[in-house]
CSV table of C-alpha atoms in Angstrom, one decimal:
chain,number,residue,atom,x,y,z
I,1170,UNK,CA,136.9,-50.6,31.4
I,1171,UNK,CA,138.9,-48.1,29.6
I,1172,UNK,CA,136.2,-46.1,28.5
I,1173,UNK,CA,134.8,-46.0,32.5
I,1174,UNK,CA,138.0,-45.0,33.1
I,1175,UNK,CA,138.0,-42.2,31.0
I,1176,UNK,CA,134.4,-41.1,32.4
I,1177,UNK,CA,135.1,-41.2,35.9
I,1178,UNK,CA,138.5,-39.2,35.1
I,1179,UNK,CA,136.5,-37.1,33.6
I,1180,UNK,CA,134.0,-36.3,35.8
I,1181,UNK,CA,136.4,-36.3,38.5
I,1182,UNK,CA,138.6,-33.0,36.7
I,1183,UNK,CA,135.0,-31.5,36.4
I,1184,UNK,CA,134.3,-32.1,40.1
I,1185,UNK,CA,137.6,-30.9,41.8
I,1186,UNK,CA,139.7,-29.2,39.8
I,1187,UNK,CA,137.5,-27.1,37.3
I,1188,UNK,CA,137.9,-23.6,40.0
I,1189,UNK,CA,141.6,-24.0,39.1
I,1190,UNK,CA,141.4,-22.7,35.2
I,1191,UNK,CA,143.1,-19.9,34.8
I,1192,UNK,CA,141.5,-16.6,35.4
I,1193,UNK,CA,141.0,-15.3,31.9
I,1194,UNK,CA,139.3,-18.7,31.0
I,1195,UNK,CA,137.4,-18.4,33.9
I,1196,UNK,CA,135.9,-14.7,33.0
I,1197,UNK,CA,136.0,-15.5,29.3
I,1198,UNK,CA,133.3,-18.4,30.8
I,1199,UNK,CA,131.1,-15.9,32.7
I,1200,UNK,CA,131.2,-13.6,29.9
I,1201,UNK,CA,129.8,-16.6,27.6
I,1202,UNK,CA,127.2,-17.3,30.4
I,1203,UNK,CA,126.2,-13.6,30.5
I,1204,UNK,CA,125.8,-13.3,26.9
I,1205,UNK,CA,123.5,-17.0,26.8
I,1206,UNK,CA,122.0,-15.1,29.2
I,1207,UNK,CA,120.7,-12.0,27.6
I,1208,UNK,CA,119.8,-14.9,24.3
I,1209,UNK,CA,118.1,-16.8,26.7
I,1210,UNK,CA,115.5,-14.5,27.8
I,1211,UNK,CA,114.7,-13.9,24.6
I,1212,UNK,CA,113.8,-17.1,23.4
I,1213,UNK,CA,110.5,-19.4,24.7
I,1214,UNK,CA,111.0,-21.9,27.7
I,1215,UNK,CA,111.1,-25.2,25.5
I,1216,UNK,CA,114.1,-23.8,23.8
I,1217,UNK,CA,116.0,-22.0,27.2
I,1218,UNK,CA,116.1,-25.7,28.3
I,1219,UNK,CA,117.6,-26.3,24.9
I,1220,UNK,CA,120.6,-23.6,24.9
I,1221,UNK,CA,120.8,-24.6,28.5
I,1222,UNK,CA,121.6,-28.6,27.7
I,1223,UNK,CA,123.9,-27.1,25.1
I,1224,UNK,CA,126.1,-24.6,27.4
I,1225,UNK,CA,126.4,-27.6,30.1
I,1226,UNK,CA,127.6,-30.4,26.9
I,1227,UNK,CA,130.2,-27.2,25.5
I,1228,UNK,CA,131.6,-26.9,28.8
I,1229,UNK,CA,131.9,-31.1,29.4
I,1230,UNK,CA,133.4,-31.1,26.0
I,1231,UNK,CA,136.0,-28.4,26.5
I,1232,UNK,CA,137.2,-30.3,30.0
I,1233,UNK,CA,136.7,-33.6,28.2
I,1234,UNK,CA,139.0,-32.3,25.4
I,1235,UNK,CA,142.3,-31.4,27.8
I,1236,UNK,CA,141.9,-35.0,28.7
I,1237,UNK,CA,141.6,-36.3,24.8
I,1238,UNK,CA,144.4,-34.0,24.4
I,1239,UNK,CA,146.7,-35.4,26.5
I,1240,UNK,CA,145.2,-38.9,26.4
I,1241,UNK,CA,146.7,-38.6,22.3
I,1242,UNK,CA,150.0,-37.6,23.3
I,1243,UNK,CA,152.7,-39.8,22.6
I,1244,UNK,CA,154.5,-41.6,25.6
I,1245,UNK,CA,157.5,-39.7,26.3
I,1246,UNK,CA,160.5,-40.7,28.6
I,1247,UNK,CA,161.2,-38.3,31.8
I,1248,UNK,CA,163.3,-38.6,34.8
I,1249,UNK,CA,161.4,-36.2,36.7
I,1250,UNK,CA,157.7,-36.1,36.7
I,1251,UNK,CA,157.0,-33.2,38.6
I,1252,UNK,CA,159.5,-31.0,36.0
I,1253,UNK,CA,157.5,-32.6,33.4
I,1254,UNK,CA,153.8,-31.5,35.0
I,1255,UNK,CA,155.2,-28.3,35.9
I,1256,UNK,CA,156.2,-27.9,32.2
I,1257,UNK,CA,153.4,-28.6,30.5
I,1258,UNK,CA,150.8,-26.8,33.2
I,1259,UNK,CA,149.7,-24.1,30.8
I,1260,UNK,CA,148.7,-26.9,28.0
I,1261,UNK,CA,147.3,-29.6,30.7
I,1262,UNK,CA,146.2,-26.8,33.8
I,1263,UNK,CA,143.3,-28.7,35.5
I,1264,UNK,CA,145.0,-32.7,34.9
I,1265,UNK,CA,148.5,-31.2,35.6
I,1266,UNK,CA,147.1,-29.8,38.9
I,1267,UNK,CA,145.9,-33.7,39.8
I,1268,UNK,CA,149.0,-35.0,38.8
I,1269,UNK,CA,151.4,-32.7,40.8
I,1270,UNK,CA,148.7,-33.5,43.9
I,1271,UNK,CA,149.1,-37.3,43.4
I,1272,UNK,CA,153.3,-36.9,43.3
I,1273,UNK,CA,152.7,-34.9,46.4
I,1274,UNK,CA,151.3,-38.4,48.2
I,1275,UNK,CA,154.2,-40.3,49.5
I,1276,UNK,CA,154.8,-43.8,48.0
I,1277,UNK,CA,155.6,-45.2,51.9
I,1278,UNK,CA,154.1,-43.9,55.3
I,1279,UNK,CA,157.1,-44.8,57.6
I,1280,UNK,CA,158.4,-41.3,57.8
I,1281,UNK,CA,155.0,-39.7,58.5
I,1282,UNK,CA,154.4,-42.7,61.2
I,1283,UNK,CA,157.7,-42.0,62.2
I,1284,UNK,CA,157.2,-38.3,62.5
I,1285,UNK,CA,154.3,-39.1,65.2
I,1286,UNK,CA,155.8,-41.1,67.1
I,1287,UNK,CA,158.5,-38.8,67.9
I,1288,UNK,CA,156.1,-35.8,68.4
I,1289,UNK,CA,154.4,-38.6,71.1
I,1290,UNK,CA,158.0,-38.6,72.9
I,1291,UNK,CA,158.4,-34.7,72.9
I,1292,UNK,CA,155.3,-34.2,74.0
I,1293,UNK,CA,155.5,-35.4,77.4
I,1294,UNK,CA,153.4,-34.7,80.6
I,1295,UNK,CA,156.3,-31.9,81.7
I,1296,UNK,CA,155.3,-30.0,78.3
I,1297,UNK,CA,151.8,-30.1,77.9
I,1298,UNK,CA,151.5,-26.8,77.8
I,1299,UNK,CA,153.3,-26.2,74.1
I,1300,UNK,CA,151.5,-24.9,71.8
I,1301,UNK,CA,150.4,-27.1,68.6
I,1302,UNK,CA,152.7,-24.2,66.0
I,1303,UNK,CA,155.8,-24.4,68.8
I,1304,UNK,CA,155.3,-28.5,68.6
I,1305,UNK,CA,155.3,-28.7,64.9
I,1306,UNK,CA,158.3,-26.3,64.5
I,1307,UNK,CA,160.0,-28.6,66.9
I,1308,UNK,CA,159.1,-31.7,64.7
I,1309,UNK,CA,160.3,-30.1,61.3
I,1310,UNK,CA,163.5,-29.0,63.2
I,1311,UNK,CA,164.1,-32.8,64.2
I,1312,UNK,CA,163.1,-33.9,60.9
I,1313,UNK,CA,165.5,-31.7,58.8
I,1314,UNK,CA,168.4,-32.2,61.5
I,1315,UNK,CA,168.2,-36.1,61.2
I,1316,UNK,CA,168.0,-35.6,57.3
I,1317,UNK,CA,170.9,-33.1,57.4
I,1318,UNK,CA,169.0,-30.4,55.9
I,1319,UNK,CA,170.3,-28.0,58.6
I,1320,UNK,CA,172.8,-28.2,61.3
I,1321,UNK,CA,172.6,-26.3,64.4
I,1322,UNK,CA,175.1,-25.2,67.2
I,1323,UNK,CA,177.9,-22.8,67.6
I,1324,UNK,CA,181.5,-24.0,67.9
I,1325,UNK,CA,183.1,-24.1,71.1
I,1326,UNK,CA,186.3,-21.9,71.8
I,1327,UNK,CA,186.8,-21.2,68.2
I,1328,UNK,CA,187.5,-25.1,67.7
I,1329,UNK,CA,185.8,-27.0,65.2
I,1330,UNK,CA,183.6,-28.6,67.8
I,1331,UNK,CA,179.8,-27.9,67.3
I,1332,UNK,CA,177.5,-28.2,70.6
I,1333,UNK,CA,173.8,-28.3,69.9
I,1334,UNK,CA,170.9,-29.1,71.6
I,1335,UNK,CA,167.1,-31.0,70.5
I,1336,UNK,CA,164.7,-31.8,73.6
I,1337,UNK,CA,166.3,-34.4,75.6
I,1338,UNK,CA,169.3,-34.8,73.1
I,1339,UNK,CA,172.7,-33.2,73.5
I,1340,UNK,CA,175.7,-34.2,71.1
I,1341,UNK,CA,179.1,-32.7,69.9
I,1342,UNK,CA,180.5,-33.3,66.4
């Protein structure tokens, strides 16, 4: 199963994430292609099907080989996974790009569920007409407010009372 595993990993880099090499790679491949090319026409039909079966295996073998190289590394200990695929991007571009969009999944949907159900109570027959941008930019608000990513208000009277304000909600600290 190991050796599926691989494959399918495999294929699944050459698939989705093969546009994302660098762009000197990816020029350094069409100058390769345009040099075949110019070989190519040269040569008789049995053997173009030839050089082509060989420029498809070189480019397999130079995907497969980010995977090999990375599949030989040693297991190392990190407390941050995204530092450590940011870090390593230039050796591991295409499988460090997978990674860093896997981290980007969150491990539990309550917050996203959580998210909609509050845009279902802002969005009530009286505002129908907001817009889908003003309705998101509410929902972020909300969301970073209840996290206490950002505070809002002004203080009252030069006090330290803060008034502020979110849809139905009005509070004082």
């Amino acid at each position: 199963w190991v050796r599926d595993a691989k494959i399918g990993l495999s294929d699944y880099l050459d698939r989705w994430y093969r546009c994302s090499r660098p762009v000197d790679e990816r020029q350094k491949m069409i100058m390769d292609t345009s040099t075949s090319l110019s070989i190519l026409r040269k040569t008789t039909e049995a053997s173009v099907f030839k050089q082509w079966i060989k420029s498809r295996t070189a480019k397999t073998t130079v995907m497969g080989s980010e995977l090999e190289r990375y599949l030989r590394l040693e297991p190392q200990e990190t407390e941050d996974p995204i530092e450590w695929w940011m870090a390593h991007q230039g050796q591991f571009p295409m499988i460090s790009q997978l990674a860093l969009d896997m981290l980007a999944i969150p491990a539990m949907a309550t917050d996203c569920e959580r998210s909609f159900s509050l845009a279902k109570l802002t969005l009530t027959t009286q505002r129908l007409s907001m817009t889908t941008e003003t309705l998101e930019k509410l929902q972020c608000l909300k969301n970073w407010v209840r996290h206490g990513a950002v505070k809002l208000g002004a203080t009252i009277g030069g006090g330290d009372e803060v008034q502020w304000e979110i849809g139905d909600v009005s509070m004082e600290a």
